CSV table of C-alpha atoms in Angstrom, one decimal:
chain,number,residue,atom,x,y,z
A,1,MET,CA,174.6,153.4,98.5
A,2,SER,CA,171.9,152.4,101.1
A,3,ALA,CA,172.7,150.3,104.2
A,4,ALA,CA,170.3,147.7,103.1
A,5,SER,CA,172.1,147.1,99.8
A,6,ALA,CA,175.7,147.4,101.0
A,7,SER,CA,177.8,144.6,102.4
A,8,PRO,CA,179.7,145.1,105.7
A,9,SER,CA,183.0,145.3,103.8
A,10,ASP,CA,181.7,148.3,101.8
A,11,PHE,CA,181.3,150.5,104.9
A,12,PRO,CA,184.1,152.8,106.1
A,13,ILE,CA,185.9,151.5,109.2
A,14,GLY,CA,185.4,153.3,112.5
A,15,LEU,CA,187.7,153.8,115.5
A,16,VAL,CA,187.1,153.5,119.2
A,17,VAL,CA,187.7,156.9,120.9
A,18,ALA,CA,186.4,156.1,124.4
A,19,ALA,CA,185.3,153.2,126.5
A,20,ARG,CA,183.5,153.5,129.9
A,21,GLY,CA,182.3,150.3,131.2
A,22,SER,CA,179.8,148.8,128.7
A,23,VAL,CA,179.5,152.1,126.8
A,24,VAL,CA,181.8,152.6,123.8
A,25,ASP,CA,182.2,155.8,121.7
A,26,VAL,CA,183.1,155.2,118.0
A,27,THR,CA,183.9,157.7,115.4
A,28,PHE,CA,183.2,157.2,111.7
A,29,PRO,CA,184.1,159.2,108.6
A,30,ALA,CA,181.6,161.9,107.7
A,31,GLY,CA,178.5,160.7,106.0
A,32,SER,CA,178.7,157.1,107.2
A,33,LEU,CA,177.1,157.2,110.6
A,34,PRO,CA,175.3,154.0,111.5
A,35,PRO,CA,171.6,154.2,112.5
A,36,ILE,CA,170.3,153.6,116.0
A,37,ASN,CA,170.1,149.8,116.9
A,38,GLU,CA,172.7,148.8,114.2
A,39,ALA,CA,175.2,146.2,115.4
A,40,LEU,CA,178.9,147.1,115.3
A,41,ARG,CA,181.7,144.5,115.3
A,42,ILE,CA,184.7,145.6,117.3
A,43,GLU,CA,187.9,144.0,115.9
A,44,TRP,CA,190.0,143.6,119.0
A,45,ASP,CA,192.6,141.0,119.9
A,46,ARG,CA,190.4,138.6,122.0
A,47,ASP,CA,188.9,135.3,121.0
A,48,GLN,CA,185.4,136.4,121.7
A,49,THR,CA,183.8,138.7,119.1
A,50,LEU,CA,182.8,142.0,120.7
A,51,ILE,CA,179.4,143.2,119.5
A,52,ALA,CA,178.0,146.6,120.4
A,53,GLU,CA,174.7,148.2,119.5
A,54,VAL,CA,174.3,151.9,118.5
A,55,GLN,CA,172.2,153.9,121.0
A,56,GLN,CA,173.1,157.5,120.5
A,57,HIS,CA,174.4,159.9,117.9
A,58,LEU,CA,176.7,162.3,119.7
A,59,ASN,CA,177.6,164.4,116.7
A,60,ALA,CA,177.9,164.1,112.9
A,61,THR,CA,180.8,161.6,113.1
A,62,THR,CA,180.5,159.9,116.6
A,63,VAL,CA,178.1,157.3,118.0
A,64,ARG,CA,177.7,155.9,121.5
A,65,ALA,CA,177.2,152.2,121.5
A,66,VAL,CA,176.4,149.6,124.3
A,67,ALA,CA,178.6,146.5,124.3
A,68,LEU,CA,177.0,143.1,124.9
A,69,HIS,CA,180.2,141.6,126.3
A,70,THR,CA,182.8,142.8,128.7
A,71,THR,CA,185.1,145.6,127.4
A,72,SER,CA,188.0,144.9,129.7
A,73,GLY,CA,191.2,145.3,127.7
A,74,LEU,CA,189.6,147.4,124.9
A,75,SER,CA,191.9,150.2,123.8
A,76,ARG,CA,191.4,153.4,121.9
A,77,GLY,CA,192.1,153.2,118.2
A,78,THR,CA,190.6,149.7,117.9
A,79,SER,CA,188.9,149.2,114.5
A,80,VAL,CA,185.1,148.9,114.3
A,81,ARG,CA,183.1,147.6,111.4
A,82,ARG,CA,179.5,148.3,110.7
A,83,THR,CA,177.2,145.3,110.0
A,84,GLY,CA,174.5,147.2,108.2
A,85,ALA,CA,171.8,145.4,110.3
A,86,PRO,CA,170.6,145.0,113.9
A,87,ILE,CA,172.0,142.1,116.0
A,88,LEU,CA,171.1,138.9,114.1
A,89,VAL,CA,170.6,135.7,116.2
A,90,PRO,CA,170.0,132.1,115.2
A,91,ALA,CA,166.4,130.7,115.1
A,92,GLY,CA,164.7,127.5,114.2
A,93,ASP,CA,165.0,123.8,115.3
A,94,ALA,CA,168.8,124.1,115.5
A,95,ILE,CA,168.6,126.0,118.7
A,96,LEU,CA,166.2,123.6,120.5
A,97,GLY,CA,168.0,121.8,123.3
A,98,ARG,CA,170.7,124.5,123.3
A,99,MET,CA,171.7,127.3,125.7
A,100,LEU,CA,172.6,130.6,124.0
A,101,ASN,CA,173.8,134.0,125.1
A,102,ALA,CA,172.3,137.3,124.1
A,103,THR,CA,174.2,137.4,120.8
A,104,GLY,CA,173.1,133.9,119.9
A,105,GLU,CA,176.3,132.1,120.7
A,106,PRO,CA,176.1,128.6,122.3
A,107,VAL,CA,177.3,128.6,126.0
A,108,ASP,CA,176.4,125.0,126.8
A,109,GLN,CA,179.8,123.6,125.7
A,110,GLY,CA,178.0,121.8,122.9
A,111,PRO,CA,178.9,121.8,119.2
A,112,PRO,CA,178.7,125.0,117.2
A,113,LEU,CA,175.4,125.8,115.4
A,114,PRO,CA,175.2,124.9,111.7
A,115,ASP,CA,176.5,127.5,109.3
A,116,ASP,CA,173.2,127.6,107.4
A,117,VAL,CA,171.0,128.3,110.5
A,118,GLU,CA,168.5,131.1,109.8
A,119,ARG,CA,169.2,134.3,111.6
A,120,ARG,CA,166.7,137.0,112.6
A,121,PRO,CA,167.1,140.5,113.9
A,122,ILE,CA,166.3,141.0,117.6
A,123,HIS,CA,164.3,144.2,116.8
A,124,ALA,CA,161.0,143.8,115.0
A,125,GLU,CA,157.6,145.4,114.9
A,126,PRO,CA,154.7,143.9,116.9
A,127,PRO,CA,152.1,142.0,114.7
A,128,SER,CA,149.6,144.4,113.1
A,129,LEU,CA,146.0,144.5,114.3
A,130,ALA,CA,144.9,142.7,111.2
A,131,ARG,CA,147.1,139.8,111.9
A,132,LEU,CA,146.2,139.3,115.5
A,133,GLY,CA,144.2,136.1,116.4
A,134,ARG,CA,140.6,136.6,117.3
A,135,GLU,CA,139.8,133.5,119.3
A,136,ARG,CA,140.3,133.5,123.1
A,137,GLN,CA,141.1,130.0,124.1
A,138,ILE,CA,141.8,129.1,127.8
A,139,PHE,CA,145.3,127.9,128.5
A,140,HIS,CA,145.3,125.2,131.2
A,141,THR,CA,148.5,124.8,133.2
A,142,GLY,CA,147.5,121.9,135.5
A,143,ILE,CA,148.2,124.1,138.6
A,144,LYS,CA,145.0,124.3,140.6
A,145,VAL,CA,145.2,127.8,142.0
A,146,ILE,CA,146.2,129.4,138.7
A,147,ASP,CA,143.6,127.6,136.6
A,148,LEU,CA,140.9,128.5,139.1
A,149,LEU,CA,141.6,132.1,140.1
A,150,ALA,CA,143.9,133.5,137.4
A,151,PRO,CA,143.2,131.6,134.2
A,152,MET,CA,145.5,132.2,131.2
A,153,VAL,CA,144.7,132.6,127.6
A,154,VAL,CA,146.5,131.2,124.5
A,155,GLY,CA,148.5,134.1,123.1
A,156,GLY,CA,148.3,136.1,126.3
A,157,LYS,CA,150.7,137.3,128.9
A,158,ALA,CA,150.8,136.2,132.6
A,159,ALA,CA,153.2,137.3,135.2
A,160,MET,CA,154.1,136.1,138.7
A,161,PHE,CA,154.9,138.9,141.1
A,162,GLY,CA,156.8,138.4,144.3
A,163,GLY,CA,159.7,139.4,146.4
A,164,ALA,CA,162.9,137.3,146.9
A,165,GLY,CA,162.5,133.7,148.0
A,166,VAL,CA,158.7,133.2,147.5
A,167,GLY,CA,159.0,130.6,144.7
A,168,LYS,CA,158.9,132.5,141.4
A,169,THR,CA,161.7,130.5,139.7
A,170,LEU,CA,160.4,127.2,141.1
A,171,LEU,CA,156.9,127.9,139.6
A,172,ILE,CA,158.5,128.8,136.3
A,173,MET,CA,160.4,125.5,136.2
A,174,GLU,CA,157.2,123.5,137.0
A,175,LEU,CA,155.3,125.3,134.3
A,176,ILE,CA,158.0,124.4,131.7
A,177,ARG,CA,157.6,120.7,132.6
A,178,THR,CA,153.8,120.5,132.9
A,179,ILE,CA,152.9,122.8,130.0
A,180,ILE,CA,155.3,121.2,127.4
A,181,GLU,CA,154.1,117.8,128.4
A,182,ARG,CA,150.4,118.8,128.3
A,183,HIS,CA,150.5,121.0,125.2
A,184,ALA,CA,153.4,119.4,123.2
A,185,GLY,CA,154.5,122.8,122.1
A,186,THR,CA,157.8,124.6,121.7
A,187,CYS,CA,159.3,126.5,124.6
A,188,VAL,CA,161.7,129.4,124.6
A,189,PHE,CA,163.2,130.4,128.0
A,190,ALA,CA,164.7,133.8,128.6
A,191,GLY,CA,166.9,134.0,131.7
A,192,ILE,CA,167.5,137.7,132.3
A,193,GLY,CA,169.8,138.4,135.2
A,194,GLU,CA,169.7,134.8,136.3
A,195,ARG,CA,172.3,133.4,138.7
A,196,THR,CA,174.7,130.9,137.1
A,197,ARG,CA,173.5,128.3,139.6
A,198,GLU,CA,169.9,128.8,138.6
A,199,GLY,CA,170.7,128.4,134.9
A,200,HIS,CA,172.7,125.2,135.6
A,201,GLU,CA,169.8,123.8,137.7
A,202,LEU,CA,167.3,124.6,135.0
A,203,LEU,CA,169.5,122.9,132.4
A,204,LEU,CA,169.8,119.8,134.5
A,205,GLU,CA,166.1,119.7,135.3
A,206,LEU,CA,165.1,119.9,131.6
A,207,ARG,CA,167.6,117.2,130.7
A,208,LYS,CA,166.3,115.0,133.4
A,209,SER,CA,162.6,115.5,132.4
A,210,ASP,CA,163.5,115.0,128.7
A,211,VAL,CA,161.7,118.2,127.6
A,212,ILE,CA,164.9,119.9,126.6
A,213,LYS,CA,164.5,118.7,123.1
A,214,ARG,CA,161.6,121.2,122.6
A,215,THR,CA,163.2,124.0,124.6
A,216,ALA,CA,165.6,126.8,123.6
A,217,MET,CA,167.3,128.7,126.4
A,218,ILE,CA,168.7,132.2,126.1
A,219,PHE,CA,170.6,133.6,129.0
A,220,GLY,CA,171.9,137.1,130.0
A,221,GLN,CA,173.3,136.1,133.3
A,222,MET,CA,173.8,138.2,136.4
A,223,ASN,CA,177.6,138.3,136.0
A,224,GLU,CA,177.4,139.6,132.4
A,225,PRO,CA,177.4,143.3,131.4
A,226,PRO,CA,174.1,145.1,131.4
A,227,GLY,CA,174.0,145.1,127.6
A,228,ALA,CA,173.7,141.3,127.6
A,229,ARG,CA,170.9,141.4,130.2
A,230,TRP,CA,169.2,144.2,128.4
A,231,ARG,CA,169.0,142.3,125.1
A,232,ALA,CA,168.6,138.7,126.2
A,233,GLY,CA,164.8,139.1,126.2
A,234,PHE,CA,164.8,140.4,122.6
A,235,THR,CA,167.0,137.5,121.5
A,236,ALA,CA,164.4,135.1,123.0
A,237,LEU,CA,161.6,137.0,121.3
A,238,ALA,CA,163.3,136.7,117.9
A,239,ALA,CA,163.5,132.9,118.4
A,240,ALA,CA,159.9,132.7,119.5
A,241,GLU,CA,158.6,134.8,116.6
A,242,TYR,CA,160.4,132.5,114.1
A,243,PHE,CA,158.5,129.5,115.5
A,244,ARG,CA,155.2,131.4,115.4
A,245,ASP,CA,155.5,133.1,112.0
A,246,THR,CA,157.7,130.7,110.0
A,247,ALA,CA,157.2,127.3,111.6
A,248,ARG,CA,153.6,128.1,112.5
A,249,ARG,CA,153.8,126.5,116.0
A,250,ASN,CA,152.4,127.6,119.3
A,251,VAL,CA,155.2,128.8,121.5
A,252,LEU,CA,155.5,129.2,125.3
A,253,LEU,CA,157.8,132.1,126.1
A,254,LEU,CA,159.0,132.1,129.7
A,255,ILE,CA,160.9,135.1,131.1
A,256,ASP,CA,162.7,135.1,134.4
A,257,ASN,CA,163.1,137.9,135.4
A,258,VAL,CA,161.4,140.9,133.7
A,259,TYR,CA,162.5,143.2,136.6
A,260,ARG,CA,166.2,142.4,135.8
A,261,PHE,CA,165.5,143.6,132.3
A,262,VAL,CA,164.3,146.9,133.7
A,263,GLN,CA,167.3,147.1,136.0
A,264,ALA,CA,169.7,146.5,133.1
A,265,GLY,CA,167.9,149.3,131.1
A,266,GLY,CA,168.4,151.6,134.1
A,267,GLU,CA,172.2,150.8,134.2
A,268,ILE,CA,172.4,151.5,130.4
A,269,SER,CA,170.5,154.7,130.8
A,270,GLY,CA,172.9,155.9,133.5
A,271,LEU,CA,175.9,155.0,131.4
A,272,LEU,CA,174.4,156.9,128.4
A,273,GLY,CA,174.1,160.0,130.5
A,274,ARG,CA,170.3,160.2,130.7
A,275,LEU,CA,168.7,161.9,133.7
A,276,PRO,CA,166.8,159.5,135.9
A,277,SER,CA,163.0,159.6,136.2
A,278,ARG,CA,160.7,158.5,139.1
A,279,VAL,CA,162.4,156.6,141.9
A,280,GLY,CA,165.6,156.7,139.9
A,281,TYR,CA,164.3,154.6,137.0
A,282,GLN,CA,165.3,155.4,133.4
A,283,PRO,CA,163.1,158.0,131.6
A,284,THR,CA,162.4,155.4,128.8
A,285,LEU,CA,160.9,152.8,131.3
A,286,ALA,CA,157.5,152.7,129.7
A,287,SER,CA,158.7,152.4,126.1
A,288,GLU,CA,161.3,149.8,126.9
A,289,ILE,CA,158.7,147.6,128.6
A,290,SER,CA,156.3,148.1,125.7
A,291,ASP,CA,158.9,147.2,123.1
A,292,LEU,CA,159.3,143.8,124.9
A,293,GLU,CA,155.7,143.1,125.9
A,294,GLU,CA,153.8,144.2,122.7
A,295,ARG,CA,155.6,141.6,120.5
A,296,ILE,CA,154.1,138.8,122.5
A,297,ALA,CA,150.8,138.0,120.7
A,298,SER,CA,148.9,135.4,118.8
A,299,VAL,CA,148.3,135.5,115.1
A,300,ALA,CA,146.0,133.4,113.0
A,301,GLY,CA,147.1,129.8,113.4
A,302,ALA,CA,149.9,130.2,116.0
A,303,ALA,CA,150.5,132.1,119.2
A,304,ILE,CA,153.2,133.1,121.6
A,305,THR,CA,151.9,132.6,125.2
A,306,SER,CA,154.1,134.2,127.8
A,307,ILE,CA,154.6,133.5,131.5
A,308,GLN,CA,156.9,135.9,133.2
A,309,ALA,CA,158.5,136.2,136.7
A,310,VAL,CA,158.7,139.7,138.1
A,311,TYR,CA,160.7,140.5,141.2
A,312,VAL,CA,158.9,143.1,143.4
A,313,PRO,CA,161.5,145.3,145.2
A,314,ALA,CA,160.8,145.4,149.0
A,315,ASP,CA,157.4,143.8,148.3
A,316,ASP,CA,156.2,147.2,147.0
A,317,PHE,CA,153.6,146.7,144.3
A,318,THR,CA,153.3,150.5,143.8
A,319,ASP,CA,156.9,150.5,142.4
A,320,PRO,CA,156.8,152.3,139.0
A,321,ALA,CA,158.4,149.3,137.1
A,322,VAL,CA,156.0,146.8,138.7
A,323,ALA,CA,153.0,149.0,137.9
A,324,GLU,CA,154.1,149.5,134.3
A,325,ILE,CA,154.5,145.7,133.8
A,326,PHE,CA,151.0,145.2,135.3
A,327,SER,CA,149.4,147.3,132.6
A,328,HIS,CA,150.5,144.8,129.8
A,329,LEU,CA,149.2,141.6,131.3
A,330,ASP,CA,146.1,139.4,130.9
A,331,SER,CA,146.8,137.5,134.2
A,332,SER,CA,148.6,138.6,137.3
A,333,ILE,CA,149.7,135.9,139.8
A,334,VAL,CA,150.8,137.5,143.0
A,335,LEU,CA,153.0,135.4,145.4
A,336,SER,CA,152.6,136.1,149.1
A,337,ARG,CA,155.4,136.0,151.6
A,338,ASP,CA,152.9,135.4,154.4
A,339,MET,CA,151.5,132.3,152.7
A,340,ALA,CA,155.0,131.0,152.0
A,341,SER,CA,155.9,131.4,155.6
A,342,GLU,CA,152.8,129.3,156.5
A,343,GLY,CA,154.0,126.5,154.2
A,344,ILE,CA,151.2,127.2,151.6
A,345,TYR,CA,152.8,126.3,148.2
A,346,PRO,CA,152.5,127.5,145.6
A,347,ALA,CA,152.2,130.7,147.6
A,348,VAL,CA,149.7,132.3,145.2
A,349,ASP,CA,147.6,135.0,147.0
A,350,PRO,CA,144.0,134.2,146.0
A,351,LEU,CA,142.8,137.7,146.6
A,352,SER,CA,145.5,139.7,144.9
A,353,SER,CA,145.8,137.5,141.9
A,354,SER,CA,143.5,138.3,139.0
A,355,SER,CA,142.8,137.6,135.3
A,356,THR,CA,140.8,139.4,132.6
A,357,LEU,CA,139.7,135.9,131.5
A,358,LEU,CA,137.8,135.2,134.7
A,359,ASP,CA,134.5,136.1,133.0
A,360,PRO,CA,131.4,133.8,132.8
A,361,ARG,CA,131.3,134.3,129.1
A,362,LEU,CA,134.7,132.8,128.7
A,363,VAL,CA,135.2,130.3,131.5
A,364,GLY,CA,131.6,129.4,132.0
A,365,GLU,CA,129.1,130.3,134.8
A,366,GLN,CA,130.2,127.3,137.1
A,367,HIS,CA,133.9,128.2,137.0
A,368,TYR,CA,133.2,131.9,137.6
A,369,ARG,CA,130.8,131.3,140.5
A,370,ILE,CA,133.2,128.8,142.3
A,371,ALA,CA,136.1,131.2,141.9
A,372,GLN,CA,134.1,134.1,143.3
A,373,ASP,CA,132.9,132.0,146.2
A,374,VAL,CA,136.5,130.9,147.0
A,375,ARG,CA,137.6,134.5,147.0
A,376,LYS,CA,134.7,135.6,149.2
A,377,THR,CA,135.3,132.9,151.7
A,378,ILE,CA,139.0,133.5,152.0
A,379,ALA,CA,138.4,137.3,152.2
A,380,HIS,CA,136.0,136.8,155.1
A,381,TYR,CA,138.4,134.5,156.9
A,382,ARG,CA,141.2,137.1,156.6
A,383,GLU,CA,138.9,139.7,158.1
A,384,LEU,CA,138.3,137.4,161.1
A,385,ARG,CA,142.0,136.5,161.7
A,386,GLU,CA,142.7,139.5,164.0
A,387,VAL,CA,139.6,138.7,166.1
A,388,ILE,CA,140.7,135.0,166.3
A,389,ALA,CA,144.2,136.1,167.4
A,390,LEU,CA,142.9,138.3,170.1
A,391,LEU,CA,139.9,136.4,171.5
A,392,GLY,CA,140.1,132.9,170.0
A,393,ILE,CA,137.9,131.2,167.5
A,394,GLU,CA,135.4,130.3,170.3
A,395,GLU,CA,134.2,133.9,170.4
A,396,LEU,CA,133.0,133.8,166.8
A,397,SER,CA,129.4,133.2,165.7
A,398,ALA,CA,128.5,129.7,164.4
A,399,ASN,CA,128.3,131.1,160.9
A,400,ASP,CA,131.8,132.7,161.1
A,401,ARG,CA,133.3,129.5,162.5
A,402,THR,CA,131.9,127.7,159.5
A,403,VAL,CA,133.5,130.2,157.2
A,404,VAL,CA,136.9,129.8,158.9
A,405,THR,CA,136.7,126.0,158.7
A,406,ARG,CA,136.0,126.0,155.0
A,407,ALA,CA,138.4,128.8,154.1
A,408,ARG,CA,141.3,127.0,155.8
A,409,ARG,CA,140.4,123.8,154.0
A,410,VAL,CA,140.1,125.3,150.6
A,411,MET,CA,143.4,127.2,151.0
A,412,ARG,CA,145.1,123.9,151.8
A,413,PHE,CA,143.3,122.1,148.9
A,414,LEU,CA,144.8,124.7,146.5
A,415,THR,CA,148.4,123.6,147.5
A,416,GLN,CA,150.0,121.2,145.2
A,417,PRO,CA,153.1,119.0,145.1
A,418,PHE,CA,155.4,119.8,142.1
A,419,MET,CA,157.4,117.5,139.9
A,420,VAL,CA,160.5,119.7,140.2
A,421,THR,CA,160.4,119.3,144.0
A,422,GLU,CA,160.1,115.6,144.2
A,423,ALA,CA,163.7,115.1,145.2
A,424,PHE,CA,163.3,117.5,148.1
A,425,THR,CA,159.8,116.6,149.4
A,426,GLY,CA,159.5,112.9,148.5
A,427,LYS,CA,156.0,113.7,147.1
A,428,SER,CA,155.3,112.9,143.5
A,429,GLY,CA,154.2,115.9,141.5
A,430,ARG,CA,150.6,116.3,140.4
A,431,THR,CA,149.0,117.9,137.3
A,432,ILE,CA,145.3,118.5,138.0
A,433,GLU,CA,142.5,118.9,135.5
A,434,LEU,CA,140.3,122.0,136.0
A,435,ALA,CA,137.1,119.8,136.4
A,436,SER,CA,138.7,118.1,139.4
A,437,THR,CA,139.7,121.5,140.9
A,438,LEU,CA,136.2,122.8,140.5
A,439,LYS,CA,134.6,119.7,142.0
A,440,GLY,CA,136.9,119.7,145.0
A,441,CYS,CA,136.4,123.4,145.8
A,442,ARG,CA,132.6,123.1,145.4
A,443,ALA,CA,132.5,120.2,147.8
A,444,ILE,CA,134.5,122.1,150.4
A,445,LEU,CA,132.4,125.3,150.1
A,446,ASP,CA,129.2,123.3,150.4
A,447,GLY,CA,130.3,121.8,153.7
A,448,GLU,CA,130.7,118.2,152.5
A,449,THR,CA,134.2,118.0,154.2
A,450,ASP,CA,133.6,120.1,157.3
A,451,THR,CA,134.5,117.1,159.5
A,452,TRP,CA,137.7,116.2,157.7
A,453,ALA,CA,141.1,117.1,159.2
A,454,GLU,CA,142.8,120.1,157.6
A,455,ALA,CA,145.9,118.0,157.0
A,456,SER,CA,143.9,115.8,154.6
A,457,PHE,CA,143.8,118.6,152.1
A,458,TYR,CA,147.4,119.6,152.2
A,459,MET,CA,149.6,118.8,149.2
A,460,VAL,CA,147.1,116.5,147.4
A,461,GLY,CA,145.8,116.4,143.9
A,462,ASP,CA,142.1,116.0,143.8
A,463,LEU,CA,139.3,115.5,146.3
A,464,ASP,CA,139.5,111.7,146.0
A,465,GLU,CA,143.2,111.8,147.1
A,466,ALA,CA,142.2,114.0,150.1
A,467,ARG,CA,139.4,111.5,151.0
A,468,LYS,CA,141.9,108.6,151.0
A,469,LYS,CA,144.3,110.6,153.2
A,470,GLU,CA,141.4,111.3,155.6
A,471,MET,CA,140.5,107.6,155.8
A,472,ARG,CA,144.1,106.6,156.5
A,473,GLY,CA,144.3,109.2,159.2
A,474,ARG,CA,141.2,107.8,160.9
A,475,ALA,CA,142.4,104.2,160.6
């Protein structure tokens, strides 16, 4: 009898023989060992169902599994039932507007999901090469600095890299609002290792902006066991793949934070007894990241577009986990602590951020040329900053002073007030078309605004708004 044709009641019952934190050892009768990644249902005396996922075969009768809920109170001899399948999670319109955990259970104090909701396995193969979409369409976010210097593609992957406190989560929340409103698509949010406070703030913000009706939220929170944080991203992927493959909709998949996924995998690896690899990371680091990232793709007629936040430990971009994530991306958006300390928000570093899409054949010659001129001007300004700090700007040549003037203005022009910060700043959020961004940058670089005050460019939308601010300042 194969696992595919058997019902869970047909499988022999296993017994818990050991429990160490999130890792549970289960013994089964000879010949009935469950395969890797099969879900096990542990029948203990608590209200919450305890689900574990098989990760190792210790011998011919014993498996080592990772629990997705806390195992506090679990005793030896507890019965364990095979499910004959990977973890199955709900998908479809029933989960829109809901907050689920890694096993697909609602955690928003709302009504239970319908009994007939479709369920999908959290493990699946990436789309084959024959199914992948061939068109490369630019994905506009309405955020000036991203659309100009690190443009995204429909069905692509973009990530925001930065240390603690530079604005990654805030930028993710703004993207949810602006992109859902602009593209009228479906959004799946994966909160991996999120603080409970951040999850609550996101829920309130989405309810306030009324985009929650098109958003499904899956959380593996910071206070949950590593198994939940390790699998929350795959639960979100299963939901996103349903919307792409079955409902044929474009999906925006937001993940905050991919580094917490790596950390959870490292915790699991240690509990499973694997020897650590470089810098203490798990030896399976590359394959775990690939399993997550390679399922994010576009197919003919629908796409999953992903924007991810990546915490950079100690602001070290050579960290093995950060470097491995970099290799899977189309666009890399690097957030700078120095720019954040100067009040430049969003604190996107124009020189470190990049995109494979910034090609004149894809974005057009005008966009490409302006982006390169912006980078060149800011790079020259940064080379001169040490000289300015030591000797003063008066010691620079006339040409260098002009570069400094324009670089400082274009950096301030690329700031932007966000909708999600209106309550704190008192400034209404802006969503800017790419044409307005290009027009404003070109005017600054050509010297049309050299006599304007730098403050006129700070936290405005387009050049017309900066002009009005300048006129009010002169009045």
